[in-house]
Amino acid sequence: MKGVSTEQLREWDKRHVWHPFTQMQDWEKDQPIVIARGEGSWLIDTDGNRYLDGVASMWTNVHGHCRRELNEALKQQVDRLEHATMLGLAGEQSILLAHRLAGITPTGLDRFFYSDNGSTAMEVAVKMAFQYQVHRGRPERKRFITFRHAYHGDTLGAVSVGGIDIYHSTFRPLLFDAIQAPAPYCYRCEMGCNDPATCGMTCAGALEALMKQHGATCAGLVIEPLLQGAGGMLVQPPGFLKRVRELCDLHGLLMITDEVATGFGRTGRMFACEHEGVVPDIMALSKGIAAGYLPLAVTVTTEEVYAAFMGEYAELKTFFHGHTFSGNPLACAVALKSLELFEQDRLLDALQPKIARLAERLQEFARLPHVGDVRQCGLAAGIELVEDAPTKRPYPWEQKVGVRVCLEARKHGIFSRPLGNTIVVFPPLAIKPDELDLLLDGLERAIRTVTAD
Ligand SMILES: *Cc1c(COP(=O)(O)O)cnc(C)c1O
């Protein structure tokens, strides 16, 4: 809006806006950056200052901000149709997108249930898996196996299968209880291992034991494949996902993969499960699906799961779930164009040298005295800061070291947001190689400054 000063906007923000995952008492004391424009990997505030978007706007952005072709696709679609319901009507754009996605999702995943964010995509997955078991005559299969440090969204069903205590413990009385398996968090292994190369995946052994004990009462298992994002960018050892698939098969659980963060290229392939040749029974996609432009999500499943819901109207086998803005045509049109750009720009190929460069630079970070661990999966990384590296002693929570590093990085034109004391690297996939170096330079300087003894 022209004519409103930054100062005025800040004041109204503090008076009216309640920010997600934010202690508003701190926020009200700060001078928030007010973003007005975007350009490629950059966000530009109302005063014209530029910030490199180091977290791809909450892990959604793929081709950069305000990419001309995506803007055009959106403009064209808005002149045709802004929205029409999918309850009772089919939509041109949602059909085209489902057809297109069927060509790239793992073989066998050909049924697409639309919604509009990652949490709902996971709610759908959980409800679908349970109702599937009911229709198959196994209503006793009503529990879910999940992992410590898992994050699947913030609605109550998604929180129930989540495992991040600081976010989730308050809501415990409202949740259904899930069976929590140890996370493959090698740096702080709960099983007491310290080398994924030689431990034989003790954590997978623990999962196997849980499956033996509880498997027969479980509808499904929920996992973020390869990378637990919000839990701290925890990277699973090779072979883990494949082993999870085997265990699900052995014990009759549907395997639900949450690719909300990993889907659409983040890991270096279109979908994370491709790295291990795993095909889940249900897969949730959101964040990058519409390139960071608009809210859109889809829960993908197999013909077998879909078929279990077929029946006479009166049998009430219908999947009674839906969202007002399911399959929004604007979002679908942008998603279709985004998939075109993946090919046109050979984005996955272009990603490989950037992934390699990130790996190189992370080795340098690893040598900093207060870096305990560096973890990378494709173009995503976590740099875990610790007070004492030899003993892995964490910084006290109240020191807000992660937050302070990100505030410091702003002085170097970097916007980032930490996960506790883990610094996150998660730029738009289309980030230019020199911008990636700029991002890492800024983060490195900020880490050095804040952790200097
Ligand atoms: C962000 C995220 C979600 C939740 O998505 P929202 O759109 O924020 O509801 C779910 N699962 C994973 C793995 C995520 O990273």
Tab-separated table of C-alpha atoms and ligand atoms in Angstrom, residues 59 117-119 122 151-153 224 258 260-261 286-287, ligand 1:
chain	number	residue	atom	x	y	z
A	59	TRP	CA	10.841	-24.218	2.643
A	117	ASN	CA	-1.470	-27.315	3.307
A	118	GLY	CA	0.943	-29.846	4.690
A	119	SER	CA	-0.909	-30.463	7.940
A	122	MET	CA	-1.155	-35.468	6.712
A	151	TYR	CA	7.032	-33.098	12.449
A	152	HIS	CA	3.902	-33.492	10.368
A	153	GLY	CA	2.092	-30.219	10.923
A	224	GLU	CA	9.555	-38.022	6.812
A	258	ASP	CA	5.470	-37.123	4.508
A	260	VAL	CA	5.853	-32.050	2.420
A	261	ALA	CA	9.372	-30.679	2.886
A	286	SER	CA	2.701	-29.632	-0.189
A	287	LYS	CA	5.316	-26.891	0.429
B	1	LIG	C1	5.892	-27.918	7.005
B	1	LIG	C2	5.633	-29.361	7.170
B	1	LIG	C3	4.331	-29.833	7.412
B	1	LIG	C4	3.173	-28.904	7.654
B	1	LIG	O1	2.843	-28.132	6.540
B	1	LIG	P1	1.944	-26.826	6.738
B	1	LIG	O2	1.658	-26.394	5.341
B	1	LIG	O3	2.770	-25.840	7.504
B	1	LIG	O4	0.727	-27.224	7.470
B	1	LIG	C5	4.146	-31.191	7.477
B	1	LIG	N1	5.162	-32.056	7.324
B	1	LIG	C6	6.414	-31.640	7.086
B	1	LIG	C7	7.497	-32.652	6.895
B	1	LIG	C8	6.702	-30.280	7.023
B	1	LIG	O5	7.956	-29.873	6.829
